[in-house]
Short mmCIF file of C-alpha atoms in Angstrom, two decimals:
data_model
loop_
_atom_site.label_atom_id
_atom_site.label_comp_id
_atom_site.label_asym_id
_atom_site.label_seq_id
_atom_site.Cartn_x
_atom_site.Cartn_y
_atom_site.Cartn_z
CA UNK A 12 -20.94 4.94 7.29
CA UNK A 13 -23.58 2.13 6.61
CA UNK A 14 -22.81 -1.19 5.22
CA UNK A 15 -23.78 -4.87 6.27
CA UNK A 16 -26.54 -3.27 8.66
CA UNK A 17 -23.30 -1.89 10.80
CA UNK A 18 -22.69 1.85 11.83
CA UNK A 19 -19.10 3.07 11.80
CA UNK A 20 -19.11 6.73 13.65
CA UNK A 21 -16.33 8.98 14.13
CA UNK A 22 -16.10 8.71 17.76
CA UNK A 23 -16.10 11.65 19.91
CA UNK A 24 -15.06 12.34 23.64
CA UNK A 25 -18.53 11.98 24.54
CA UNK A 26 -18.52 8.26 23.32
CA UNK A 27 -15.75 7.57 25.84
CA UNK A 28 -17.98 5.78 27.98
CA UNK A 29 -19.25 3.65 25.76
CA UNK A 30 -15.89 2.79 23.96
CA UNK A 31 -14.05 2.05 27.50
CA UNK A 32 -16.57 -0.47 28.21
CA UNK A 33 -16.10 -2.38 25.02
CA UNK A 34 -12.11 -1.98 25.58
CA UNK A 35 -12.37 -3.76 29.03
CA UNK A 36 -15.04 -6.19 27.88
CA UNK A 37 -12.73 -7.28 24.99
CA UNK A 38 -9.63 -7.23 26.59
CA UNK A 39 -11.04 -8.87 29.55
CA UNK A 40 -12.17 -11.92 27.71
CA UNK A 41 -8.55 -12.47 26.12
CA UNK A 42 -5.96 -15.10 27.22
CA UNK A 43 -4.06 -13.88 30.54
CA UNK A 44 -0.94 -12.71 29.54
CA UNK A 45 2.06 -11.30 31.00
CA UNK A 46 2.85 -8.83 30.84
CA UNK A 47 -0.82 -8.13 31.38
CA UNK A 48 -2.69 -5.44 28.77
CA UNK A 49 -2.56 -2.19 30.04
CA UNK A 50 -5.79 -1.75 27.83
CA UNK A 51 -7.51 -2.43 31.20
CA UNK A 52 -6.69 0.42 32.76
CA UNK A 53 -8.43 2.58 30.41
CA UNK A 54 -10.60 5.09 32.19
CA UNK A 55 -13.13 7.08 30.46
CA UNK A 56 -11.03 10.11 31.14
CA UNK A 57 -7.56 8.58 29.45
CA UNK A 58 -10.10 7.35 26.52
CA UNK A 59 -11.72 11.02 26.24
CA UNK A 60 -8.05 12.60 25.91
CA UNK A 61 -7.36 10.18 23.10
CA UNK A 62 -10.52 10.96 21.27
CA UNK A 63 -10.11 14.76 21.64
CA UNK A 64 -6.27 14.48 20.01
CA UNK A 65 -6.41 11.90 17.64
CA UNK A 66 -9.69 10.90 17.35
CA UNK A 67 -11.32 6.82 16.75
CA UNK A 68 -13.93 4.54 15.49
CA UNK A 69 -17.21 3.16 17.40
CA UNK A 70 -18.85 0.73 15.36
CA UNK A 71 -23.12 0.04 16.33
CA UNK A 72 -25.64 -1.81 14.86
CA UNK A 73 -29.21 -1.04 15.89
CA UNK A 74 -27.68 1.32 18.02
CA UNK A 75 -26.12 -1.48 20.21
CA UNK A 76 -22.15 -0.31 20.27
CA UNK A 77 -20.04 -3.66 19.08
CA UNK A 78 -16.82 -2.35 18.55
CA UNK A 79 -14.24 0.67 19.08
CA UNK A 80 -10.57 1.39 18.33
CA UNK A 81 -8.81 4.73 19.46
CA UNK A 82 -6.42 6.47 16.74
CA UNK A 83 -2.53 7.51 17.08
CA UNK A 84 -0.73 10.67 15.31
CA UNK A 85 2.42 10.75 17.06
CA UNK A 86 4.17 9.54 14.30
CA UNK A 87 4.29 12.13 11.11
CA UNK A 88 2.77 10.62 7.91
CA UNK A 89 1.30 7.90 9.81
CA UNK A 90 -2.03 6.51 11.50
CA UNK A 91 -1.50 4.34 14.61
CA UNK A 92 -4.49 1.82 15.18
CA UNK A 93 -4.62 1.15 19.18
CA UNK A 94 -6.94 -0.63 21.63
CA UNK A 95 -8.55 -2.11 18.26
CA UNK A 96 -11.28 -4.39 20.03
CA UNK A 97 -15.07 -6.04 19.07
CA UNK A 98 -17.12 -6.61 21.85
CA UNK A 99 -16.84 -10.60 22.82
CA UNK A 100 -20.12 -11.67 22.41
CA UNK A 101 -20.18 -10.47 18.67
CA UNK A 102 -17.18 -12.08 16.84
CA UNK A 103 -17.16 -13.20 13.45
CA UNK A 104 -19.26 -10.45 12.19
CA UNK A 105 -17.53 -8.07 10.39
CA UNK A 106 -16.72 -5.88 12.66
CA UNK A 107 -13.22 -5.02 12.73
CA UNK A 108 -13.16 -5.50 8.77
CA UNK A 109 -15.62 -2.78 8.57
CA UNK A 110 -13.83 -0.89 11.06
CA UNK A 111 -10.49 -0.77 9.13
CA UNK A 112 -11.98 -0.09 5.98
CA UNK A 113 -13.10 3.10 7.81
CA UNK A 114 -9.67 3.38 9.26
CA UNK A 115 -8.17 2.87 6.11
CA UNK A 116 -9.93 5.78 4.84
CA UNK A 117 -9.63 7.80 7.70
CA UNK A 118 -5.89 7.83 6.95
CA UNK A 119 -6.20 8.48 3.39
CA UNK A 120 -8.70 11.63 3.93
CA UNK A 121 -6.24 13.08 6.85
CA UNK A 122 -3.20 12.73 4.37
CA UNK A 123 -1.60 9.67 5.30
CA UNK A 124 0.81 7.45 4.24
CA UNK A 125 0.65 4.74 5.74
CA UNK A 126 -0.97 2.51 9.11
CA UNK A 127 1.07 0.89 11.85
CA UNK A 128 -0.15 -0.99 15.21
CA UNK A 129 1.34 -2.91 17.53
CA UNK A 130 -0.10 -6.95 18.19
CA UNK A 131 0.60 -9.09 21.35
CA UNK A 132 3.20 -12.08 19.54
CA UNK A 133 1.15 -14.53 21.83
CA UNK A 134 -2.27 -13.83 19.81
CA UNK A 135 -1.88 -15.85 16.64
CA UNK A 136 -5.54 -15.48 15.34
CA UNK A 137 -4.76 -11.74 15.56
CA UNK A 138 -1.67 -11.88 13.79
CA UNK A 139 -3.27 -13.86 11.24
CA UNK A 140 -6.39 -11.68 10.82
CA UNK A 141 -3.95 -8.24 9.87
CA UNK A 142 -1.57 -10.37 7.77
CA UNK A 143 -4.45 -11.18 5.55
CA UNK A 144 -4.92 -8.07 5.57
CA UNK A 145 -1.94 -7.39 3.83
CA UNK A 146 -0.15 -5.69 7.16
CA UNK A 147 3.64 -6.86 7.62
CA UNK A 148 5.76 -7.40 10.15
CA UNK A 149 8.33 -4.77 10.75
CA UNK A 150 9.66 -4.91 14.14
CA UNK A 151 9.23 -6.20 17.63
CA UNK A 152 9.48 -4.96 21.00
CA UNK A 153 8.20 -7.87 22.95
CA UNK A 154 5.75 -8.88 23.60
CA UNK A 155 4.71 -7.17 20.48
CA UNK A 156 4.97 -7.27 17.36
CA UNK A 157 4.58 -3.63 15.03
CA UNK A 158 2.64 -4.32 11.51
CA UNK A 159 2.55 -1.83 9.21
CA UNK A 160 1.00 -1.37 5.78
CA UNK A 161 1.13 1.55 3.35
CA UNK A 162 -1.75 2.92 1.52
CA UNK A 163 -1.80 2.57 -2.15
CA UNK A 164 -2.56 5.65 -4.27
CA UNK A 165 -4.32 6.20 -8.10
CA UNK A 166 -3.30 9.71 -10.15
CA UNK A 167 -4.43 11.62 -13.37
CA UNK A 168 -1.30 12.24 -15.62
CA UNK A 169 -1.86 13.99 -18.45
CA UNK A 170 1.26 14.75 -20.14
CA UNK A 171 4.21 12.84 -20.69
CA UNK A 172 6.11 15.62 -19.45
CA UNK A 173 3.99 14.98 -16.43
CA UNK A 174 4.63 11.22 -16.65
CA UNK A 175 8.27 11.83 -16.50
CA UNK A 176 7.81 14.15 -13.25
CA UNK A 177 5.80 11.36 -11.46
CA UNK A 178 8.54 8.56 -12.39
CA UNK A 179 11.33 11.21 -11.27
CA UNK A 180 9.42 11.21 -8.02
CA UNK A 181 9.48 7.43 -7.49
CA UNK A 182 13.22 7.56 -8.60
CA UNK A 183 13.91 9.07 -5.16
CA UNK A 184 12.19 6.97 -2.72
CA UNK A 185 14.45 3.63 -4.89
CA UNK A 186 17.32 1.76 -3.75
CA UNK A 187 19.15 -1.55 -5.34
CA UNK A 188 17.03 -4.33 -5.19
CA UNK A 189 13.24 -2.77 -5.55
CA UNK A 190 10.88 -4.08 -8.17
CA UNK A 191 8.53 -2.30 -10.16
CA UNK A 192 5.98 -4.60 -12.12
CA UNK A 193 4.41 -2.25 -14.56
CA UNK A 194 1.03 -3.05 -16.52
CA UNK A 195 -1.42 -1.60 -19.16
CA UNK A 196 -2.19 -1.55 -22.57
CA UNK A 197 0.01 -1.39 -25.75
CA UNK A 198 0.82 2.33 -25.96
CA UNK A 199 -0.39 3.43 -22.51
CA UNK A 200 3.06 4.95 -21.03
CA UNK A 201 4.79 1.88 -19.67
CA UNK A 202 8.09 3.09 -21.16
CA UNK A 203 7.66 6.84 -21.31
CA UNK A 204 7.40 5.74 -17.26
CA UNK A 205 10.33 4.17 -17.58
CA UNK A 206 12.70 6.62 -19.59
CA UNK A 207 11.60 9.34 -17.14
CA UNK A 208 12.94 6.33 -13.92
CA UNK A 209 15.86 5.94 -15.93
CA UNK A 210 16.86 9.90 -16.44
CA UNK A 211 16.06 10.76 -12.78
CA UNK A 212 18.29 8.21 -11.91
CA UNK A 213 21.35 9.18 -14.52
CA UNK A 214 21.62 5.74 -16.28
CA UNK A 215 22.79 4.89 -19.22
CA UNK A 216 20.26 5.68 -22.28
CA UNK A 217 18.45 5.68 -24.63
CA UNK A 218 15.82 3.73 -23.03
CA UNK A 219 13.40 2.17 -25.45
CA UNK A 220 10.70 -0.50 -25.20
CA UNK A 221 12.95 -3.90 -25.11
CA UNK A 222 10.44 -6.45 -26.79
CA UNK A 223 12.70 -8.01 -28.81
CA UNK A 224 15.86 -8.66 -26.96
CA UNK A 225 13.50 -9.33 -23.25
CA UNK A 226 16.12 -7.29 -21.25
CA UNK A 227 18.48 -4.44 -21.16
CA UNK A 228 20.81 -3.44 -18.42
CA UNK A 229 21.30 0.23 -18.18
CA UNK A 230 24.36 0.81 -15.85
CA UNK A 231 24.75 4.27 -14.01
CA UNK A 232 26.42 7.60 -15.19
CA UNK A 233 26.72 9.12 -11.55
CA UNK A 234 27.79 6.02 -9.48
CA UNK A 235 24.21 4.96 -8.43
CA UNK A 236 22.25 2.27 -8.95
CA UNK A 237 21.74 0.89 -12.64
CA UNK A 238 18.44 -0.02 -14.32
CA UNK A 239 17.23 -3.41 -15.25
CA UNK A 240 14.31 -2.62 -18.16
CA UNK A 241 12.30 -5.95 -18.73
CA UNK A 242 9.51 -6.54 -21.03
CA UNK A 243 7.57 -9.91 -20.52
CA UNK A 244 5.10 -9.33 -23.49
CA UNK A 245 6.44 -12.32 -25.58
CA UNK A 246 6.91 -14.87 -22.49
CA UNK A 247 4.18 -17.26 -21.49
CA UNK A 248 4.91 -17.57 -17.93
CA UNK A 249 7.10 -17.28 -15.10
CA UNK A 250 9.41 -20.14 -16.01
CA UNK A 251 10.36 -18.26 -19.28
CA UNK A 252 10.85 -15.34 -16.87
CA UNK A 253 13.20 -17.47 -15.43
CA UNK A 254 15.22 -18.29 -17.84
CA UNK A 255 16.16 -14.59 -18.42
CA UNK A 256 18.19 -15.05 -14.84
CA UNK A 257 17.17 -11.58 -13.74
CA UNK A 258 18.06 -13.50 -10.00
CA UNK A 259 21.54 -12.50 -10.73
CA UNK A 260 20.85 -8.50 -11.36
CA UNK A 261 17.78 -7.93 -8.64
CA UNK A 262 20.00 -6.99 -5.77
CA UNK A 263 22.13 -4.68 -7.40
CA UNK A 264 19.69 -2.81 -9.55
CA UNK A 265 16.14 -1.29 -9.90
CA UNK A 266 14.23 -3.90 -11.94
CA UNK A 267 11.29 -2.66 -13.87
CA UNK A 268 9.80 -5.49 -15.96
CA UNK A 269 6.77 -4.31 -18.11
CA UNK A 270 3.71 -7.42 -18.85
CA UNK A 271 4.52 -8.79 -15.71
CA UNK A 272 1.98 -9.86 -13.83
CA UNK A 273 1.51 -12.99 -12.20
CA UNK A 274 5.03 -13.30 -13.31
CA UNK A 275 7.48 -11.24 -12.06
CA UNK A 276 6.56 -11.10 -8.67
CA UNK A 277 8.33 -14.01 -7.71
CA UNK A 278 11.13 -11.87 -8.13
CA UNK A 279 11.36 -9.99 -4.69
CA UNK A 280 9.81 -10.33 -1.43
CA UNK A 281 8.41 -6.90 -2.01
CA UNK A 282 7.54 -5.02 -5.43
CA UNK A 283 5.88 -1.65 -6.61
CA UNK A 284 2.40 -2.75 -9.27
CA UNK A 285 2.26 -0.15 -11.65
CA UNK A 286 -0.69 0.05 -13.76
CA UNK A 287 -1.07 2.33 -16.54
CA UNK A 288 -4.72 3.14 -17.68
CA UNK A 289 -5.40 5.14 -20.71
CA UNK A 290 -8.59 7.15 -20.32
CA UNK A 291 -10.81 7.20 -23.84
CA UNK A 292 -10.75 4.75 -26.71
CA UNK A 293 -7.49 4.92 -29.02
CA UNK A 294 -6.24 2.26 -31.92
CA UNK A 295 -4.46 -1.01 -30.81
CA UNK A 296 -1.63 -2.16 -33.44
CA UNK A 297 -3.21 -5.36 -34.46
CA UNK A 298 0.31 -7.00 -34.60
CA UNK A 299 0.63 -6.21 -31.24
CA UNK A 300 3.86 -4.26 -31.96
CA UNK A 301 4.96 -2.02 -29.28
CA UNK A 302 3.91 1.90 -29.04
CA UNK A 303 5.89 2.70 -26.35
CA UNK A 304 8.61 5.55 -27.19
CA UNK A 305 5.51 7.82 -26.99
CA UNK A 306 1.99 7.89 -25.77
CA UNK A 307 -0.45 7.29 -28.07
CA UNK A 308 -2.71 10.36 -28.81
CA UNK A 309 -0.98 13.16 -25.84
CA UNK A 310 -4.72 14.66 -25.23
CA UNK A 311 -5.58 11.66 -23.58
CA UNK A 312 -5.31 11.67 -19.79
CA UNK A 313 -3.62 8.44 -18.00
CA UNK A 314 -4.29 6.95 -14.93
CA UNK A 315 -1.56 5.66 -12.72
CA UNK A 316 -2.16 3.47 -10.15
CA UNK A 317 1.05 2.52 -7.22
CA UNK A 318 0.33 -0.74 -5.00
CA UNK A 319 3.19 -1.12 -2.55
CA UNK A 320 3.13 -5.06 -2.14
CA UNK A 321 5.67 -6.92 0.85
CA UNK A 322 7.20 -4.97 3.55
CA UNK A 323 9.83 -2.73 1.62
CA UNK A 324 7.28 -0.66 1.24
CA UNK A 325 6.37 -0.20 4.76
CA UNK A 326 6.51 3.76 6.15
CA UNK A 327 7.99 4.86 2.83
CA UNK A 328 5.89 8.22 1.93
CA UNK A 329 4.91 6.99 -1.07
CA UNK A 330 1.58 8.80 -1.42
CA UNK A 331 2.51 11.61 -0.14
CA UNK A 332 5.83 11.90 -2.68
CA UNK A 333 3.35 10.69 -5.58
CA UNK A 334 1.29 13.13 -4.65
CA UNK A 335 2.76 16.40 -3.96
CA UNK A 336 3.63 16.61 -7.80
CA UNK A 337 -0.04 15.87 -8.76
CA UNK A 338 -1.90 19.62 -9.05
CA UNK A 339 -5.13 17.34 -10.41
CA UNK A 340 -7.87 14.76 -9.59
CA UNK A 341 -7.76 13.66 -6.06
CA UNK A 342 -6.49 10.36 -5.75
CA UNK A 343 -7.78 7.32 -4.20
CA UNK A 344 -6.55 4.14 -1.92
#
């Protein structure tokens, strides 16, 4: 892959030479720490093995190699990032952002749901560099810490019947206290999504589009967790949010709050962005009245589109649960 006049291969063993060289030259240069890196006793042979299982990155430009990382699969549904390193004359240049872009991808194409790695606490530019990368925190065995992110995933749905089966899905990866911020036009699906959450989870119905009473608790039938159904349409901003007190219900519920961006995040450390895109052009009530107890015009297609945010969401299968009731379009991070 070319971009920004940088290479990214798809290392094989015979690049082991080149990649262990880069490994000791960038772990050489680092802080001494202690315990020290065992990323220094890399040989070319322990590098080779790695590339032959799992595979790895080499990044050139001009054909000069400027940075390597070595791949993990020991843990199912999951891509391990290790000995992620840029050569130490050649910082600041994109390297390891154009390497886990690659990576990224790498893990979407081999059926992945999500990335972990592990990061030495005592390297705070490192920690920095992943966490604006959206990678969290999720454990520590010191002196490391293990950051994880999950991939995000986009779907064709085409029915509502097929809507339904995709929010049934969801339903079982939930537990009290998620958040699910759903978007989209007037008459996209937002609350055909929602009636399908609410039956796979056996609350309470009928579950319509709430616009004019802002919030409706739907409590469980089968001694599970109840449904919070908000829709933020008529509020301004997140201080009218407020004022519904939703803080009192988030723990103990699944809280799905429709128009809420830039809003209802504030909600929960972590939350689920939903986004609902009708494909072809279709009428718009011009009061701006709600559509929502069906989808407008069935022949059209939707496109839904998860974005785990916050570390909830870290090594949940979401894609691959999403997914495996999806027979169409390929999806994409």
């Amino acid at each position: 892959m070319t971009g920004n006049a940088l290479n990214v291969i798809d290392a094989q063993p015979e690049h082991a030479g080149v990649i262990v060289d880069i490994i000791h030259r960038s772990f050489g240069a680092r802080p001494k720490l202690e315990p020290r890196s065992t990323a220094l006793d890399e040989t070319v042979d322990s590098v080779a093995r790695q590339l032959a299982s799992a595979g790895g990155l080499l990044v050139e430009r001009r054909g000069l190699p400027m940075g390597a990382m070595l791949f993990d699969e020991s843990r199912p549904g999951q891509l391990g990032l290790r000995r992620v390193c840029v050569d130490p004359d050649i910082q600041a240049r994109g390297v390891a952002s154009a390497m886990l872009g690659v990576a990224e991808d790498t893990a979407e194409e081999r059926g992945k749901d999500g990335i972990w790695l592990d990061v030495r606490e005592e390297l705070p530019e490192t920690i920095q560099f992943w966490s604006r990368r959206l990678y969290h925190p999720v454990g520590r065995d010191e002196p490391f810490i293990e950051f994880g992110k999950t991939l995000w995933l986009a779907r064709e749905v085409p029915t509502p019947d097929e809507m339904h089966a995709l929010a049934a899905s969801l339903a079982t990866l939930l537990r009290a206290g998620d958040l699910l911020v759903l978007s989209g036009d007037l008459g996209a699906g937002k609350t055909t999504f929602t009636q399908g959450l609410g039956e796979a989870m056996g609350v309470r119905g009928p579950i319509t589009s709430p616009t004019f009473v802002i919030a409706r608790s739907h409590p469980s039938l089968v001694e599970g967790v109840p449904l919070v159904h908000v829709d933020a349409y008529r509020l301004g901003n997140a201080a009218e949010l407020d004022d519904v007190d939703l803080d009192a219900t988030t723990d103990e519920a699944v809280t799905v709050v429709e128009w809420g961006d830039g809003m209802a995040e504030q909600l929960a450390e972590s939350w689920l962005h939903i986004r609902i895109e009708v494909r072809g052009a279709r009428p718009i009530d011009p009061l701006g009245t709600s559509h929502e107890g069906d989808l407008v015009d069935e022949a059209e297609p939707r496109v839904v589109t998860v974005k785990p945010h916050g570390p909830r969401w870290v090594g949940v299968p979401l894609r691959s649960t999403l997914l495996a009731t999806s027979p169409h379009a390929p999806s994409q991070r």
